[in-house]
């Protein structure tokens, strides 16, 4: 049985994942701002290092899987900068800080929660995803505050998905037996979406769900357990959409996208593989 760490374990998808993994006999160390094993605020660098130190101690320095669920939703009242600090930096800094413990487990798995808003919400501020991927937290927070939480949300989740794809294939991750993958849920019934935010409620009313209903947290928990476990060893840098058909309906032939490389991309590709 494995040692798993779940951030955002006190609510919604994180709490459902904890229940599922524990009922299957695994040990779970929860991280959240309250009501869990490791109480830490992942919006600050200090909170993230305190969380990593506490997890290291609680796990005996061996973590078989890390699930980053902690996040703030696109609520009009929230500062966009704080949302970016939690959703992007709170995830990637913790993944990075726990790398030695993941490496010790051999064949570890990391699952982060991105979002289907990455491909379905128009007007994502590109400078915000760039600042995240450049690891410039001060600039990302500044832009997040400027653009506000509603556009900052998909930008933070797009940067997270791209970070996973960029890092997953590097020798320092997959070469050390650590698989990095992301899930992009559609609309899931949790406190994040059932809150009384009028602007979010308006947007969610228009959100197409061919399945005909919202997702349930346990449906995402089942996918998380699969991506953590031995059945998913070929998954590396995947962004798995679990959205009841939203992305397929809105963007049928945008994905899979054919690779039509420029000369520069071809050169980079051959250099990386020789
Ligand atoms: P939720 O609000 O039920 O749970 C989020 C958890 O994150 C809470 O327990 C909260 O305390 C924790 N958290 C927030 N700020 C934190 C901080 N600074 N430090 C530590 N923990 C913090 O939401 P959920 O719907 O279960 O969302 C889980 C993840 O899934 C989030 O990253 C969210 O963006 C993502 N997601 C949700 C949906 C959806 O429709 N619910 C869709 C796509 C993606």
GROMACS .gro file of C-alpha atoms and ligand atoms in nm:
model
  318
    1UNK     CA    1   0.000   0.000   0.000
    2UNK     CA    2   0.116   0.351  -0.080
    3UNK     CA    3   0.181   0.684   0.091
    4UNK     CA    4  -0.017   0.950  -0.094
    5UNK     CA    5  -0.030   1.327  -0.036
    6UNK     CA    6  -0.340   1.527  -0.134
    7UNK     CA    7  -0.358   1.906  -0.120
    8UNK     CA    8  -0.702   2.061  -0.086
    9UNK     CA    9  -0.800   1.744   0.100
   10UNK     CA   10  -1.061   1.915   0.321
   11UNK     CA   11  -1.321   1.971   0.049
   12UNK     CA   12  -1.465   1.870  -0.288
   13UNK     CA   13  -1.244   1.664  -0.521
   14UNK     CA   14  -0.957   1.643  -0.269
   15UNK     CA   15  -1.187   1.510   0.005
   16UNK     CA   16  -1.348   1.256  -0.232
   17UNK     CA   17  -1.002   1.139  -0.339
   18UNK     CA   18  -0.894   1.099   0.021
   19UNK     CA   19  -1.201   0.885   0.097
   20UNK     CA   20  -1.145   0.667  -0.210
   21UNK     CA   21  -0.774   0.609  -0.153
   22UNK     CA   22  -0.817   0.540   0.220
   23UNK     CA   23  -1.101   0.298   0.157
   24UNK     CA   24  -0.867   0.110  -0.077
   25UNK     CA   25  -0.613   0.079   0.203
   26UNK     CA   26  -0.367   0.357   0.122
   27UNK     CA   27  -0.223   0.609   0.366
   28UNK     CA   28  -0.314   0.969   0.287
   29UNK     CA   29  -0.148   1.283   0.421
   30UNK     CA   30  -0.379   1.578   0.365
   31UNK     CA   31  -0.266   1.939   0.318
   32UNK     CA   32  -0.510   2.228   0.344
   33UNK     CA   33  -0.569   2.559   0.522
   34UNK     CA   34  -0.774   2.382   0.793
   35UNK     CA   35  -0.930   2.050   0.900
   36UNK     CA   36  -0.653   1.817   0.785
   37UNK     CA   37  -0.316   1.663   0.879
   38UNK     CA   38  -0.084   1.935   0.750
   39UNK     CA   39  -0.232   2.280   0.790
   40UNK     CA   40  -0.054   2.519   0.553
   41UNK     CA   41  -0.130   2.813   0.330
   42UNK     CA   42  -0.009   2.727  -0.021
   43UNK     CA   43  -0.052   3.085  -0.141
   44UNK     CA   44   0.285   3.182   0.010
   45UNK     CA   45   0.639   3.048  -0.041
   46UNK     CA   46   0.672   3.009   0.340
   47UNK     CA   47   0.350   2.808   0.359
   48UNK     CA   48   0.465   2.582   0.074
   49UNK     CA   49   0.803   2.505   0.235
   50UNK     CA   50   0.637   2.445   0.573
   51UNK     CA   51   0.394   2.204   0.400
   52UNK     CA   52   0.678   2.020   0.226
   53UNK     CA   53   0.874   1.986   0.553
   54UNK     CA   54   0.569   1.856   0.742
   55UNK     CA   55   0.486   1.607   0.463
   56UNK     CA   56   0.846   1.490   0.456
   57UNK     CA   57   0.832   1.419   0.827
   58UNK     CA   58   0.488   1.253   0.819
   59UNK     CA   59   0.579   1.032   0.521
   60UNK     CA   60   0.922   0.926   0.645
   61UNK     CA   61   1.064   1.090   0.330
   62UNK     CA   62   0.893   0.852   0.086
   63UNK     CA   63   0.591   0.970  -0.118
   64UNK     CA   64   0.444   0.735  -0.380
   65UNK     CA   65   0.201   0.988  -0.516
   66UNK     CA   66   0.110   1.355  -0.488
   67UNK     CA   67  -0.226   1.500  -0.591
   68UNK     CA   68  -0.256   1.879  -0.614
   69UNK     CA   69  -0.623   1.968  -0.571
   70UNK     CA   70  -0.587   2.286  -0.362
   71UNK     CA   71  -0.726   2.573  -0.559
   72UNK     CA   72  -0.938   2.886  -0.564
   73UNK     CA   73  -1.225   2.919  -0.811
   74UNK     CA   74  -1.302   3.203  -1.053
   75UNK     CA   75  -1.509   3.399  -0.802
   76UNK     CA   76  -1.554   3.769  -0.873
   77UNK     CA   77  -1.478   3.864  -0.511
   78UNK     CA   78  -1.136   3.691  -0.502
   79UNK     CA   79  -0.811   3.874  -0.580
   80UNK     CA   80  -0.675   3.730  -0.906
   81UNK     CA   81  -0.317   3.739  -0.774
   82UNK     CA   82  -0.393   3.515  -0.477
   83UNK     CA   83  -0.575   3.273  -0.705
   84UNK     CA   84  -0.264   3.245  -0.926
   85UNK     CA   85  -0.041   3.202  -0.619
   86UNK     CA   86  -0.247   2.903  -0.498
   87UNK     CA   87  -0.349   2.743  -0.829
   88UNK     CA   88  -0.016   2.756  -1.009
   89UNK     CA   89   0.270   2.826  -0.765
   90UNK     CA   90   0.107   2.636  -0.476
   91UNK     CA   91   0.108   2.326  -0.696
   92UNK     CA   92   0.439   2.346  -0.885
   93UNK     CA   93   0.643   2.459  -0.583
   94UNK     CA   94   0.512   2.170  -0.374
   95UNK     CA   95   0.573   1.917  -0.654
   96UNK     CA   96   0.929   2.049  -0.683
   97UNK     CA   97   0.991   2.053  -0.306
   98UNK     CA   98   0.871   1.692  -0.273
   99UNK     CA   99   1.078   1.564  -0.564
  100UNK     CA  100   1.337   1.388  -0.343
  101UNK     CA  101   1.060   1.206  -0.152
  102UNK     CA  102   0.891   1.109  -0.482
  103UNK     CA  103   1.220   0.986  -0.623
  104UNK     CA  104   1.281   0.766  -0.318
  105UNK     CA  105   0.948   0.588  -0.382
  106UNK     CA  106   1.063   0.473  -0.731
  107UNK     CA  107   0.778   0.485  -0.987
  108UNK     CA  108   0.598   0.775  -0.821
  109UNK     CA  109   0.308   0.961  -0.978
  110UNK     CA  110   0.201   1.325  -0.959
  111UNK     CA  111  -0.148   1.437  -1.060
  112UNK     CA  112  -0.241   1.804  -1.075
  113UNK     CA  113  -0.589   1.940  -1.132
  114UNK     CA  114  -0.606   2.174  -1.427
  115UNK     CA  115  -0.944   2.260  -1.581
  116UNK     CA  116  -1.146   2.236  -1.901
  117UNK     CA  117  -1.173   2.617  -1.883
  118UNK     CA  118  -0.824   2.611  -2.040
  119UNK     CA  119  -0.976   2.526  -2.378
  120UNK     CA  120  -1.329   2.658  -2.341
  121UNK     CA  121  -1.300   3.003  -2.181
  122UNK     CA  122  -1.216   3.278  -2.431
  123UNK     CA  123  -0.976   3.564  -2.361
  124UNK     CA  124  -0.707   3.397  -2.149
  125UNK     CA  125  -0.435   3.656  -2.072
  126UNK     CA  126  -0.121   3.520  -2.238
  127UNK     CA  127   0.119   3.738  -2.035
  128UNK     CA  128  -0.009   3.569  -1.720
  129UNK     CA  129   0.062   3.215  -1.843
  130UNK     CA  130   0.406   3.334  -1.957
  131UNK     CA  131   0.489   3.486  -1.616
  132UNK     CA  132   0.387   3.157  -1.447
  133UNK     CA  133   0.597   2.945  -1.681
  134UNK     CA  134   0.891   3.185  -1.633
  135UNK     CA  135   0.857   3.122  -1.256
  136UNK     CA  136   0.806   3.496  -1.198
  137UNK     CA  137   0.556   3.483  -0.913
  138UNK     CA  138   0.566   3.857  -0.835
  139UNK     CA  139   0.479   3.945  -1.196
  140UNK     CA  140   0.215   3.670  -1.222
  141UNK     CA  141   0.046   3.793  -0.903
  142UNK     CA  142   0.058   4.152  -1.030
  143UNK     CA  143  -0.108   4.054  -1.360
  144UNK     CA  144  -0.359   3.831  -1.179
  145UNK     CA  145  -0.470   4.125  -0.962
  146UNK     CA  146  -0.490   4.349  -1.268
  147UNK     CA  147  -0.701   4.114  -1.486
  148UNK     CA  148  -0.915   3.987  -1.190
  149UNK     CA  149  -1.001   3.631  -1.087
  150UNK     CA  150  -1.231   3.530  -1.374
  151UNK     CA  151  -0.968   3.540  -1.653
  152UNK     CA  152  -0.685   3.462  -1.407
  153UNK     CA  153  -0.843   3.122  -1.334
  154UNK     CA  154  -0.809   2.959  -1.680
  155UNK     CA  155  -0.467   3.126  -1.721
  156UNK     CA  156  -0.341   2.965  -1.397
  157UNK     CA  157  -0.479   2.626  -1.506
  158UNK     CA  158  -0.340   2.653  -1.861
  159UNK     CA  159   0.004   2.736  -1.722
  160UNK     CA  160  -0.027   2.436  -1.489
  161UNK     CA  161  -0.111   2.200  -1.777
  162UNK     CA  162   0.174   2.339  -1.988
  163UNK     CA  163   0.417   2.314  -1.693
  164UNK     CA  164   0.324   1.946  -1.658
  165UNK     CA  165   0.380   1.881  -2.030
  166UNK     CA  166   0.710   2.071  -2.029
  167UNK     CA  167   0.851   1.906  -1.716
  168UNK     CA  168   0.709   1.552  -1.748
  169UNK     CA  169   0.936   1.454  -2.037
  170UNK     CA  170   1.256   1.585  -1.878
  171UNK     CA  171   1.518   1.345  -1.747
  172UNK     CA  172   1.492   1.496  -1.398
  173UNK     CA  173   1.133   1.371  -1.374
  174UNK     CA  174   1.053   1.074  -1.599
  175UNK     CA  175   1.420   0.972  -1.591
  176UNK     CA  176   1.385   0.940  -1.213
  177UNK     CA  177   1.067   0.734  -1.239
  178UNK     CA  178   0.830   1.022  -1.156
  179UNK     CA  179   0.528   1.053  -1.387
  180UNK     CA  180   0.364   1.395  -1.409
  181UNK     CA  181   0.008   1.419  -1.545
  182UNK     CA  182  -0.288   1.654  -1.524
  183UNK     CA  183  -0.664   1.615  -1.517
  184UNK     CA  184  -0.884   1.880  -1.676
  185UNK     CA  185  -1.228   1.842  -1.515
  186UNK     CA  186  -1.535   2.007  -1.657
  187UNK     CA  187  -1.803   2.136  -1.423
  188UNK     CA  188  -1.800   1.929  -1.103
  189UNK     CA  189  -2.049   1.965  -0.820
  190UNK     CA  190  -1.837   2.087  -0.526
  191UNK     CA  191  -1.844   2.385  -0.287
  192UNK     CA  192  -1.637   2.572  -0.551
  193UNK     CA  193  -1.921   2.567  -0.806
  194UNK     CA  194  -2.220   2.562  -0.572
  195UNK     CA  195  -2.116   2.887  -0.394
  196UNK     CA  196  -2.338   3.188  -0.436
  197UNK     CA  197  -2.122   3.386  -0.678
  198UNK     CA  198  -2.364   3.555  -0.922
  199UNK     CA  199  -2.109   3.603  -1.204
  200UNK     CA  200  -1.984   3.245  -1.185
  201UNK     CA  201  -2.341   3.112  -1.167
  202UNK     CA  202  -2.427   3.310  -1.484
  203UNK     CA  203  -2.125   3.166  -1.672
  204UNK     CA  204  -2.195   2.809  -1.551
  205UNK     CA  205  -2.554   2.829  -1.676
  206UNK     CA  206  -2.415   2.861  -2.030
  207UNK     CA  207  -2.155   2.587  -1.991
  208UNK     CA  208  -2.241   2.306  -2.235
  209UNK     CA  209  -2.241   1.957  -2.081
  210UNK     CA  210  -2.344   1.699  -2.347
  211UNK     CA  211  -2.362   1.440  -2.066
  212UNK     CA  212  -2.661   1.634  -1.933
  213UNK     CA  213  -2.542   1.682  -1.575
  214UNK     CA  214  -2.251   1.811  -1.369
  215UNK     CA  215  -1.971   1.573  -1.275
  216UNK     CA  216  -1.941   1.431  -0.925
  217UNK     CA  217  -1.623   1.459  -0.715
  218UNK     CA  218  -1.605   1.077  -0.687
  219UNK     CA  219  -1.584   1.051  -1.068
  220UNK     CA  220  -1.267   1.264  -1.064
  221UNK     CA  221  -1.139   1.074  -0.757
  222UNK     CA  222  -1.162   0.747  -0.954
  223UNK     CA  223  -0.951   0.895  -1.233
  224UNK     CA  224  -0.700   1.028  -0.980
  225UNK     CA  225  -0.665   0.681  -0.828
  226UNK     CA  226  -0.609   0.534  -1.175
  227UNK     CA  227  -0.341   0.792  -1.261
  228UNK     CA  228  -0.164   0.726  -0.931
  229UNK     CA  229  -0.168   0.350  -0.973
  230UNK     CA  230   0.007   0.076  -1.172
  231UNK     CA  231  -0.253   0.072  -1.452
  232UNK     CA  232  -0.139   0.410  -1.582
  233UNK     CA  233   0.237   0.360  -1.622
  234UNK     CA  234   0.231   0.476  -1.985
  235UNK     CA  235   0.085   0.816  -1.892
  236UNK     CA  236   0.355   1.085  -1.895
  237UNK     CA  237   0.271   1.451  -1.960
  238UNK     CA  238  -0.093   1.371  -2.038
  239UNK     CA  239  -0.371   1.621  -1.978
  240UNK     CA  240  -0.680   1.404  -1.936
  241UNK     CA  241  -1.012   1.580  -1.997
  242UNK     CA  242  -1.300   1.450  -1.783
  243UNK     CA  243  -1.573   1.695  -1.873
  244UNK     CA  244  -1.887   1.516  -1.990
  245UNK     CA  245  -1.814   1.612  -2.351
  246UNK     CA  246  -1.773   1.992  -2.323
  247UNK     CA  247  -1.436   2.014  -2.497
  248UNK     CA  248  -1.533   1.767  -2.772
  249UNK     CA  249  -1.851   1.961  -2.842
  250UNK     CA  250  -1.688   2.303  -2.860
  251UNK     CA  251  -1.362   2.213  -3.033
  252UNK     CA  252  -1.420   1.887  -3.221
  253UNK     CA  253  -1.124   1.892  -3.460
  254UNK     CA  254  -0.887   2.120  -3.268
  255UNK     CA  255  -0.753   1.810  -3.099
  256UNK     CA  256  -0.568   1.589  -3.182
  257UNK     CA  257  -0.375   1.857  -3.371
  258UNK     CA  258  -0.144   1.748  -3.652
  259UNK     CA  259   0.223   1.833  -3.597
  260UNK     CA  260   0.341   2.073  -3.868
  261UNK     CA  261   0.681   2.172  -3.733
  262UNK     CA  262   0.878   2.477  -3.836
  263UNK     CA  263   1.244   2.425  -3.929
  264UNK     CA  264   1.344   2.558  -3.585
  265UNK     CA  265   1.117   2.309  -3.408
  266UNK     CA  266   1.252   2.021  -3.618
  267UNK     CA  267   1.609   2.121  -3.536
  268UNK     CA  268   1.528   2.144  -3.163
  269UNK     CA  269   1.355   1.806  -3.176
  270UNK     CA  270   1.650   1.632  -3.342
  271UNK     CA  271   1.901   1.797  -3.107
  272UNK     CA  272   1.700   1.681  -2.805
  273UNK     CA  273   1.691   1.325  -2.936
  274UNK     CA  274   2.052   1.275  -3.051
  275LIG     P1  275  -1.320   2.309  -0.325
  275LIG     O1  276  -1.335   2.455  -0.303
  275LIG     O2  277  -1.425   2.218  -0.277
  275LIG     O3  278  -1.179   2.261  -0.265
  275LIG     C1  279  -1.061   2.336  -0.279
  275LIG     C2  280  -0.974   2.312  -0.157
  275LIG     O4  281  -0.852   2.389  -0.175
  275LIG     C3  282  -1.039   2.359  -0.026
  275LIG     O5  283  -1.034   2.257   0.072
  275LIG     C4  284  -0.956   2.479   0.013
  275LIG     O6  285  -0.946   2.500   0.154
  275LIG     C5  286  -0.820   2.443  -0.048
  275LIG     N1  287  -0.737   2.564  -0.059
  275LIG     C6  288  -0.775   2.686  -0.109
  275LIG     N2  289  -0.678   2.776  -0.091
  275LIG     C7  290  -0.576   2.710  -0.029
  275LIG     C8  291  -0.449   2.753   0.018
  275LIG     N3  292  -0.408   2.881   0.009
  275LIG     N4  293  -0.367   2.660   0.076
  275LIG     C9  294  -0.410   2.531   0.091
  275LIG     N5  295  -0.530   2.487   0.050
  275LIG    C10  296  -0.613   2.575  -0.009
  275LIG     O7  297  -1.299   2.294  -0.481
  275LIG     P2  298  -1.295   2.166  -0.579
  275LIG     O8  299  -1.403   2.188  -0.677
  275LIG     O9  300  -1.285   2.039  -0.504
  275LIG    O10  301  -1.159   2.196  -0.655
  275LIG    C11  302  -1.044   2.111  -0.647
  275LIG    C12  303  -0.954   2.147  -0.765
  275LIG    O11  304  -1.022   2.115  -0.888
  275LIG    C13  305  -0.923   2.296  -0.772
  275LIG    O12  306  -0.788   2.313  -0.810
  275LIG    C14  307  -1.015   2.346  -0.882
  275LIG    O13  308  -0.965   2.461  -0.945
  275LIG    C15  309  -1.019   2.227  -0.973
  275LIG     N6  310  -1.135   2.223  -1.062
  275LIG    C16  311  -1.262   2.223  -1.011
  275LIG    C17  312  -1.368   2.218  -1.098
  275LIG    C18  313  -1.511   2.219  -1.050
  275LIG    O14  314  -1.602   2.233  -1.133
  275LIG     N7  315  -1.536   2.203  -0.920
  275LIG    C19  316  -1.348   2.215  -1.237
  275LIG    C20  317  -1.217   2.215  -1.284
  275LIG    C21  318  -1.111   2.218  -1.196
   0.00000   0.00000   0.00000
